[in-house]
CSV table of C-alpha atoms in Angstrom, one decimal:
chain,number,residue,atom,x,y,z
A,1,MET,CA,193.7,159.3,119.5
A,2,TRP,CA,193.8,156.0,117.6
A,3,LYS,CA,196.3,154.9,115.0
A,4,ILE,CA,194.6,152.9,112.3
A,5,THR,CA,195.4,151.7,108.8
A,6,TYR,CA,193.3,152.7,105.9
A,7,ARG,CA,193.5,150.2,103.1
A,8,ILE,CA,192.0,151.9,100.1
A,9,TYR,CA,191.0,150.6,96.7
A,10,ARG,CA,192.7,152.4,93.9
A,11,GLN,CA,191.9,152.3,90.2
A,12,LYS,CA,192.7,154.9,87.5
A,13,GLY,CA,191.6,154.4,83.9
A,14,GLU,CA,192.4,151.0,82.4
A,15,ALA,CA,195.1,150.3,84.9
A,16,PRO,CA,194.6,147.2,87.1
A,17,PRO,CA,193.2,147.9,90.5
A,18,HIS,CA,195.3,147.7,93.7
A,19,TYR,CA,195.1,148.7,97.3
A,20,ASP,CA,197.2,151.5,99.0
A,21,THR,CA,197.6,151.6,102.7
A,22,PHE,CA,197.9,154.7,104.9
A,23,GLN,CA,198.6,155.0,108.6
A,24,VAL,CA,196.2,157.6,110.0
A,25,GLU,CA,195.8,159.1,113.4
A,26,VAL,CA,192.1,159.6,114.2
A,27,ASP,CA,189.7,160.4,116.9
A,28,PRO,CA,187.5,157.3,117.3
A,29,GLU,CA,184.5,159.6,117.4
A,30,GLU,CA,185.4,160.8,113.9
A,31,TYR,CA,183.7,159.4,110.8
A,32,VAL,CA,185.2,157.1,108.1
A,33,LEU,CA,184.9,159.9,105.6
A,34,ASP,CA,187.0,162.2,107.9
A,35,GLY,CA,189.9,159.7,107.7
A,36,VAL,CA,189.6,159.5,103.9
A,37,GLU,CA,189.7,163.3,103.7
A,38,LYS,CA,192.8,163.4,105.9
A,39,ILE,CA,194.5,161.0,103.5
A,40,TRP,CA,193.6,163.2,100.6
A,41,ALA,CA,194.7,166.3,102.4
A,42,PHE,CA,198.0,165.2,103.9
A,43,GLU,CA,199.1,162.0,102.1
A,44,ASP,CA,197.8,161.6,98.5
A,45,ARG,CA,196.1,164.4,96.6
A,46,SER,CA,195.4,162.0,93.7
A,47,LEU,CA,192.9,160.0,95.8
A,48,THR,CA,189.5,160.4,94.3
A,49,PHE,CA,186.3,160.1,96.3
A,50,ARG,CA,182.9,161.8,96.4
A,51,HIS,CA,181.3,163.8,99.3
A,52,ALA,CA,179.3,166.9,99.9
A,53,CYS,CA,177.0,167.4,102.8
A,54,HIS,CA,178.7,165.5,105.6
A,55,HIS,CA,175.3,164.8,107.3
A,56,SER,CA,173.6,162.0,105.3
A,57,THR,CA,171.5,164.2,103.1
A,58,CYS,CA,173.2,164.1,99.7
A,59,GLY,CA,174.0,160.4,99.5
A,60,ALA,CA,177.3,161.1,97.8
A,61,CYS,CA,179.7,159.3,100.1
A,62,GLY,CA,178.5,155.7,99.8
A,63,MET,CA,181.4,153.2,100.0
A,64,ARG,CA,182.1,149.7,101.2
A,65,VAL,CA,183.8,149.7,104.6
A,66,ASN,CA,185.3,146.4,105.6
A,67,GLY,CA,183.0,144.8,102.9
A,68,VAL,CA,179.8,146.4,104.0
A,69,GLU,CA,178.0,149.3,102.3
A,70,LYS,CA,178.1,152.4,104.4
A,71,LEU,CA,177.4,156.1,104.1
A,72,THR,CA,180.8,157.1,105.3
A,73,CYS,CA,179.8,160.5,106.6
A,74,ILE,CA,177.7,158.9,109.4
A,75,THR,CA,179.8,155.8,110.0
A,76,LYS,CA,181.9,156.4,113.2
A,77,ILE,CA,185.4,154.9,113.1
A,78,LYS,CA,184.9,153.4,116.5
A,79,ASP,CA,181.9,151.4,115.2
A,80,VAL,CA,183.8,149.7,112.4
A,81,THR,CA,187.3,149.1,113.8
A,82,GLN,CA,189.5,149.4,116.9
A,83,ASP,CA,192.7,151.1,117.9
A,84,GLY,CA,195.5,149.6,115.7
A,85,GLY,CA,192.9,148.1,113.4
A,86,THR,CA,192.4,148.2,109.6
A,87,LEU,CA,189.7,149.8,107.6
A,88,THR,CA,189.3,148.5,104.0
A,89,VAL,CA,187.5,151.1,102.0
A,90,GLU,CA,186.2,150.2,98.5
A,91,PRO,CA,183.9,151.7,95.9
A,92,LEU,CA,180.3,150.6,95.7
A,93,ARG,CA,179.6,147.4,93.8
A,94,ASN,CA,177.4,147.0,90.7
A,95,PHE,CA,178.2,150.4,89.2
A,96,PRO,CA,181.0,151.3,86.8
A,97,ILE,CA,184.1,152.7,88.6
A,98,VAL,CA,185.0,156.2,87.5
A,99,SER,CA,188.2,156.5,89.6
A,100,ASP,CA,189.3,155.0,92.9
A,101,LEU,CA,186.3,155.3,95.2
A,102,VAL,CA,184.0,157.1,92.8
A,103,VAL,CA,181.4,155.1,90.9
A,104,ASP,CA,179.1,156.3,88.1
A,105,LEU,CA,175.6,156.4,89.7
A,106,GLY,CA,174.1,157.3,86.3
A,107,PRO,CA,172.4,153.9,85.8
A,108,LEU,CA,170.5,154.4,89.1
A,109,TYR,CA,169.6,158.0,88.3
A,110,ARG,CA,168.2,156.9,84.9
A,111,LYS,CA,166.1,154.2,86.6
A,112,MET,CA,164.8,156.7,89.2
A,113,GLU,CA,163.8,158.9,86.3
A,114,ALA,CA,162.0,156.0,84.5
A,115,VAL,CA,159.9,155.3,87.6
A,116,LYS,CA,159.1,159.1,88.0
A,117,ALA,CA,160.6,159.2,91.5
A,118,PRO,CA,159.2,162.3,93.0
A,119,PRO,CA,161.6,165.0,94.4
A,120,VAL,CA,158.9,165.7,97.1
A,121,HIS,CA,155.8,163.9,98.0
A,122,PRO,CA,152.7,164.3,100.2
A,123,LEU,CA,153.4,163.6,103.9
A,124,SER,CA,150.7,161.0,103.9
A,125,LEU,CA,152.6,158.9,101.4
A,126,ALA,CA,155.2,157.9,103.9
A,127,PRO,CA,153.4,157.1,107.1
A,128,TRP,CA,155.7,154.1,107.7
A,129,GLU,CA,159.1,155.3,108.9
A,130,GLY,CA,161.1,152.5,110.2
A,131,GLU,CA,161.8,151.4,113.7
A,132,ASP,CA,163.5,154.4,115.1
A,133,ILE,CA,162.0,157.2,113.1
A,134,ARG,CA,158.5,158.5,113.7
A,135,PRO,CA,156.6,161.3,112.0
A,136,PRO,CA,156.3,164.4,114.2
A,137,LYS,CA,153.7,163.9,116.8
A,138,GLU,CA,152.0,167.2,116.3
A,139,VAL,CA,151.7,168.1,112.6
A,140,PRO,CA,149.4,171.1,112.3
A,141,THR,CA,146.4,170.6,110.2
A,142,PRO,CA,147.0,171.8,106.7
A,143,PRO,CA,144.9,174.6,105.3
A,144,GLU,CA,141.6,173.6,103.8
A,145,GLY,CA,142.1,171.4,100.8
A,146,GLY,CA,145.9,171.6,101.1
A,147,GLU,CA,148.4,168.9,101.9
A,148,TYR,CA,151.9,169.0,103.4
A,149,ILE,CA,154.7,167.8,101.3
A,150,ARG,CA,158.1,166.4,102.4
A,151,LEU,CA,161.3,165.2,100.9
A,152,PRO,CA,161.5,161.5,100.2
A,153,ASP,CA,163.6,159.3,102.6
A,154,CYS,CA,165.6,157.9,99.7
A,155,LEU,CA,169.0,159.7,99.2
A,156,GLU,CA,169.6,157.9,95.9
A,157,CYS,CA,173.0,156.9,97.3
A,158,GLY,CA,173.1,153.6,95.5
A,159,ILE,CA,174.0,151.6,98.6
A,160,CYS,CA,171.0,149.3,98.2
A,161,ILE,CA,172.0,148.5,94.6
A,162,SER,CA,175.6,147.7,95.7
A,163,ALA,CA,174.4,145.3,98.4
A,164,CYS,CA,171.9,143.5,96.2
A,165,PRO,CA,173.2,140.1,95.0
A,166,VAL,CA,170.7,140.1,92.1
A,167,ALA,CA,171.9,143.5,90.8
A,168,ALA,CA,175.3,141.9,90.7
A,169,SER,CA,174.2,139.4,88.1
A,170,ASP,CA,171.6,141.6,86.2
A,171,PRO,CA,172.5,145.3,85.6
A,172,GLU,CA,169.1,145.8,83.9
A,173,TYR,CA,167.2,144.9,87.1
A,174,LEU,CA,165.4,148.0,88.3
A,175,GLY,CA,166.8,147.5,91.8
A,176,PRO,CA,165.6,148.4,95.3
A,177,ALA,CA,165.6,152.2,95.3
A,178,PRO,CA,163.6,152.5,92.0
A,179,LEU,CA,161.1,149.8,93.0
A,180,ALA,CA,160.7,151.5,96.4
A,181,ALA,CA,160.0,154.8,94.5
A,182,ILE,CA,157.2,153.0,92.6
A,183,GLN,CA,155.8,151.6,95.8
A,184,ILE,CA,155.7,155.0,97.6
A,185,GLN,CA,153.7,156.5,94.7
A,186,GLY,CA,151.4,153.5,94.6
A,187,ILE,CA,150.2,151.6,91.5
A,188,ASP,CA,146.7,153.1,92.0
A,189,GLY,CA,148.2,156.6,91.9
A,190,ARG,CA,150.6,155.8,89.0
A,191,PRO,CA,148.9,153.1,86.9
A,192,GLU,CA,151.4,153.8,84.0
A,193,LEU,CA,154.1,152.3,86.2
A,194,LEU,CA,152.3,148.9,86.6
A,195,ALA,CA,153.9,147.4,83.4
A,196,LEU,CA,157.4,148.4,84.6
A,197,ALA,CA,156.9,147.0,88.2
A,198,ASP,CA,155.3,143.9,86.8
A,199,SER,CA,158.1,143.2,84.3
A,200,GLN,CA,161.0,140.8,84.1
A,201,GLU,CA,163.3,143.4,85.6
A,202,GLY,CA,160.7,144.6,88.1
A,203,VAL,CA,159.4,143.2,91.4
A,204,TRP,CA,159.8,139.5,90.2
A,205,ARG,CA,163.5,139.8,89.7
A,206,CYS,CA,164.0,140.4,93.5
A,207,HIS,CA,165.0,137.2,95.3
A,208,SER,CA,164.3,138.5,98.8
A,209,ALA,CA,167.8,138.7,100.2
A,210,PHE,CA,166.8,141.9,102.1
A,211,GLU,CA,170.4,143.1,101.9
A,212,CYS,CA,169.0,146.4,100.6
A,213,SER,CA,167.1,147.0,103.9
A,214,ALA,CA,170.1,145.9,106.0
A,215,VAL,CA,172.4,148.6,104.5
A,216,CYS,CA,169.9,151.4,103.7
A,217,PRO,CA,171.1,154.5,105.8
A,218,SER,CA,167.8,156.3,105.5
A,219,SER,CA,165.1,153.9,106.8
A,220,VAL,CA,163.6,153.5,103.4
A,221,ASP,CA,163.4,149.7,104.0
A,222,PRO,CA,163.4,148.9,100.2
A,223,GLY,CA,162.9,145.2,100.9
A,224,TRP,CA,159.6,145.8,102.6
A,225,ARG,CA,158.5,148.2,99.9
A,226,ILE,CA,159.3,145.7,97.1
A,227,MET,CA,157.2,143.0,98.9
A,228,ASP,CA,154.4,145.5,99.3
A,229,LEU,CA,154.7,146.4,95.6
A,230,ARG,CA,154.3,142.7,94.8
A,231,ARG,CA,151.1,142.7,96.8
A,232,GLN,CA,149.9,145.8,94.9
A,233,VAL,CA,150.8,144.3,91.5
A,234,VAL,CA,149.1,140.9,92.3
A,235,ALA,CA,146.0,142.8,93.6
A,236,LYS,CA,145.8,144.9,90.5
A,237,ARG,CA,146.2,142.0,88.1
A,238,LEU,CA,143.6,140.0,90.0
A,239,LYS,CA,141.2,142.9,89.9
A,240,THR,CA,141.7,143.0,86.1
A,241,VAL,CA,141.1,139.3,85.7
A,242,LEU,CA,138.1,139.1,88.0
A,243,GLY,CA,136.6,142.4,86.7
B,1,MET,CA,183.8,156.7,74.8
B,2,ARG,CA,183.9,153.0,75.7
B,3,PRO,CA,181.4,152.1,78.4
B,4,ARG,CA,182.9,151.4,81.7
B,5,LYS,CA,182.9,147.9,83.1
B,6,TYR,CA,180.6,147.4,86.1
B,7,ASN,CA,182.3,146.8,89.4
B,8,SER,CA,180.6,143.4,89.8
B,9,LYS,CA,181.5,139.8,90.2
B,10,GLY,CA,178.3,138.6,88.7
B,11,LEU,CA,177.0,135.2,89.9
B,12,TRP,CA,179.9,134.9,92.3
B,13,ASP,CA,178.4,137.7,94.4
B,14,TRP,CA,175.4,135.3,95.0
B,15,PHE,CA,177.7,133.1,97.0
B,16,ASN,CA,180.1,135.6,98.4
B,17,PRO,CA,179.5,135.7,102.2
B,18,ALA,CA,181.6,138.8,102.9
B,19,GLY,CA,179.6,141.5,104.6
B,20,ARG,CA,176.3,139.8,104.2
B,21,ASP,CA,173.4,140.1,106.7
B,22,VAL,CA,171.0,137.5,107.8
B,23,GLY,CA,168.8,137.8,104.7
B,24,GLY,CA,171.8,137.4,102.5
B,25,TRP,CA,172.8,134.2,104.2
B,26,ALA,CA,169.2,132.9,103.8
B,27,PHE,CA,169.5,133.8,100.1
B,28,MET,CA,172.8,132.0,99.8
B,29,LEU,CA,171.7,128.9,101.5
B,30,SER,CA,168.6,128.8,99.4
B,31,ARG,CA,170.8,128.9,96.2
B,32,ILE,CA,173.2,126.2,97.4
B,33,SER,CA,170.4,123.9,98.6
B,34,GLY,CA,168.5,124.5,95.3
B,35,LEU,CA,171.5,123.7,93.2
B,36,GLY,CA,172.2,120.6,95.4
B,37,LEU,CA,168.7,119.3,94.8
B,38,VAL,CA,169.0,119.8,91.1
B,39,VAL,CA,172.3,117.8,91.1
B,40,TYR,CA,170.5,115.1,93.2
B,41,LEU,CA,167.6,114.9,90.7
B,42,TYR,CA,170.1,114.0,87.9
B,43,LEU,CA,171.9,111.5,90.2
B,44,HIS,CA,168.5,110.0,91.1
B,45,LEU,CA,167.6,109.6,87.4
B,46,TYR,CA,171.0,108.0,86.8
B,47,VAL,CA,170.4,105.5,89.6
B,48,LEU,CA,166.9,104.7,88.2
B,49,GLY,CA,168.6,104.0,84.9
B,50,LYS,CA,170.3,101.1,86.6
B,51,LEU,CA,166.9,99.3,86.6
B,52,ALA,CA,167.1,99.2,82.8
B,53,GLN,CA,170.5,97.4,83.2
B,54,GLY,CA,168.8,94.5,85.0
B,55,PRO,CA,168.3,93.3,88.6
B,56,GLU,CA,172.0,92.6,89.2
B,57,ALA,CA,173.1,96.1,88.4
B,58,PHE,CA,170.5,97.6,90.7
B,59,ASP,CA,171.2,95.2,93.5
B,60,GLN,CA,174.9,96.2,93.3
B,61,PHE,CA,173.9,99.8,93.7
B,62,VAL,CA,171.5,99.0,96.6
B,63,ALA,CA,174.4,97.2,98.4
B,64,ALA,CA,176.7,100.2,97.9
B,65,ALA,CA,173.9,102.6,99.0
B,66,LYS,CA,174.1,101.1,102.5
B,67,SER,CA,177.6,102.5,103.1
B,68,PRO,CA,177.8,105.4,105.6
B,69,LEU,CA,179.1,107.7,102.8
B,70,TYR,CA,175.8,107.2,100.8
B,71,ILE,CA,173.7,107.7,103.9
B,72,LEU,CA,175.6,110.9,104.6
B,73,GLY,CA,174.8,112.0,101.0
B,74,GLU,CA,171.2,111.2,101.5
B,75,LEU,CA,171.2,113.1,104.7
B,76,LEU,CA,172.5,116.2,102.8
B,77,VAL,CA,169.5,115.8,100.4
B,78,VAL,CA,167.1,115.7,103.3
B,79,ALA,CA,168.7,118.8,104.9
B,80,ALA,CA,168.7,120.7,101.5
B,81,ALA,CA,165.0,119.7,100.9
B,82,LEU,CA,163.9,120.7,104.4
B,83,TYR,CA,165.7,124.0,104.3
B,84,HIS,CA,164.7,124.9,100.7
B,85,GLY,CA,161.1,124.0,101.4
B,86,LEU,CA,160.7,125.8,104.7
B,87,ASN,CA,162.6,128.9,103.5
B,88,GLY,CA,160.4,128.8,100.4
B,89,VAL,CA,157.3,129.1,102.7
B,90,ARG,CA,159.0,132.1,104.3
B,91,LEU,CA,159.6,133.7,100.9
B,92,VAL,CA,156.0,133.0,99.7
B,93,LEU,CA,154.6,134.7,102.8
B,94,ASN,CA,157.1,137.6,102.5
B,95,SER,CA,156.1,138.0,98.8
B,96,PHE,CA,152.5,138.7,99.9
B,97,ASN,CA,154.0,141.2,102.4
B,98,ILE,CA,153.3,138.9,105.3
B,99,GLY,CA,155.9,139.0,108.1
B,100,VAL,CA,158.5,141.0,106.2
B,101,PRO,CA,159.6,143.0,109.3
B,102,ARG,CA,160.1,139.5,111.0
B,103,GLN,CA,161.9,137.9,108.0
B,104,LYS,CA,165.0,137.3,110.1
B,105,GLN,CA,163.1,135.5,112.8
B,106,MET,CA,161.3,133.5,110.1
B,107,PHE,CA,164.7,132.5,108.6
B,108,TYR,CA,165.9,131.4,112.1
B,109,THR,CA,162.8,129.3,112.5
B,110,ALA,CA,163.2,127.7,109.1
B,111,LEU,CA,166.8,126.9,109.8
B,112,ILE,CA,166.2,125.5,113.3
B,113,LEU,CA,163.3,123.3,112.0
B,114,SER,CA,165.6,122.1,109.2
B,115,ILE,CA,168.4,121.2,111.6
B,116,LEU,CA,166.0,119.4,114.0
B,117,GLY,CA,164.3,117.6,111.1
B,118,THR,CA,167.7,116.5,109.7
B,119,LEU,CA,168.8,115.2,113.1
B,120,VAL,CA,165.6,113.1,113.4
B,121,PHE,CA,166.3,111.7,109.9
B,122,ALA,CA,169.9,111.1,110.8
B,123,LEU,CA,169.0,109.1,113.9
B,124,ARG,CA,166.5,107.0,112.0
B,125,MET,CA,168.7,106.4,109.0
B,126,PHE,CA,171.9,105.5,110.8
B,127,ALA,CA,169.9,103.3,113.3
B,128,ALA,CA,168.3,101.4,110.4
B,129,HIS,CA,171.8,100.4,109.1
């Protein structure tokens, strides 16, 4: 077992924020979220944080761990500190703080709705799966005229928005996850989204820091998708101009 | 209910290196070099204004510009221009979805070429004085 120090961001209502420290005994194989839960269970029941599935499906437990955005349910303690070390846990950036580690993800959800982010999509829409994830090798042929559907990779956890330096200075910017949601549907398939993608707060607001792709826990690679969406937008506009 | 304040440091987050990945460092250096070049542009215009004050004023500046401090300043301009330009090429290519999965390697290339270019300029500039 390791003895580590959790340094946790606290903020309630209008009170000024501060950090509380807790000494916690943990198994290094445990996850950062496990430690936060131990603190809540045995040290301080007023600590507020959000979690649900514990296996990177719900996207609820996004936080900053030692300054870097992480999905805390899949971030092993041994990967972010050492025995006797300190873990600074803070809420996501670029969202309003509700309480302690809980932020209001409403602005992201509203943008996902505006871009008509699909709850499921055809399997063929996500053939590109990142470096370590590949589609199943043997997908049975769908019935005549049918198409398999799948859940999107994006968990809507808000981690990409938190890491984006542009989102820090422009809350109206659509941001990585919503732009990735437009890209996966394609401008050809959703021509009504062209104006939104090609707007001041759309693809052109991105300044290519690629922080979104660096922190995305689900291989969405929003940075790549935004660049591909730019290509789609330019191609569409050129087609319009050239007839 | 009063809307909650965003947990954001605004423009400061553009320059906050904490927790940033390679792309974030490239972004930050691009902002710093770009701002440096804008400042240089105004300094350049100010120096050109010396011409309007007559040959003596300009000669006085030229004499001062030979000091190592000025040369170091000019070298910073060269470094900023090289990096900003080369990283700009990287960003233009990426914007057409060319080489995005290799954006980190493209940044390292731009950075190394900028450092090498700056060294060449440094040798020539300091040798000339």
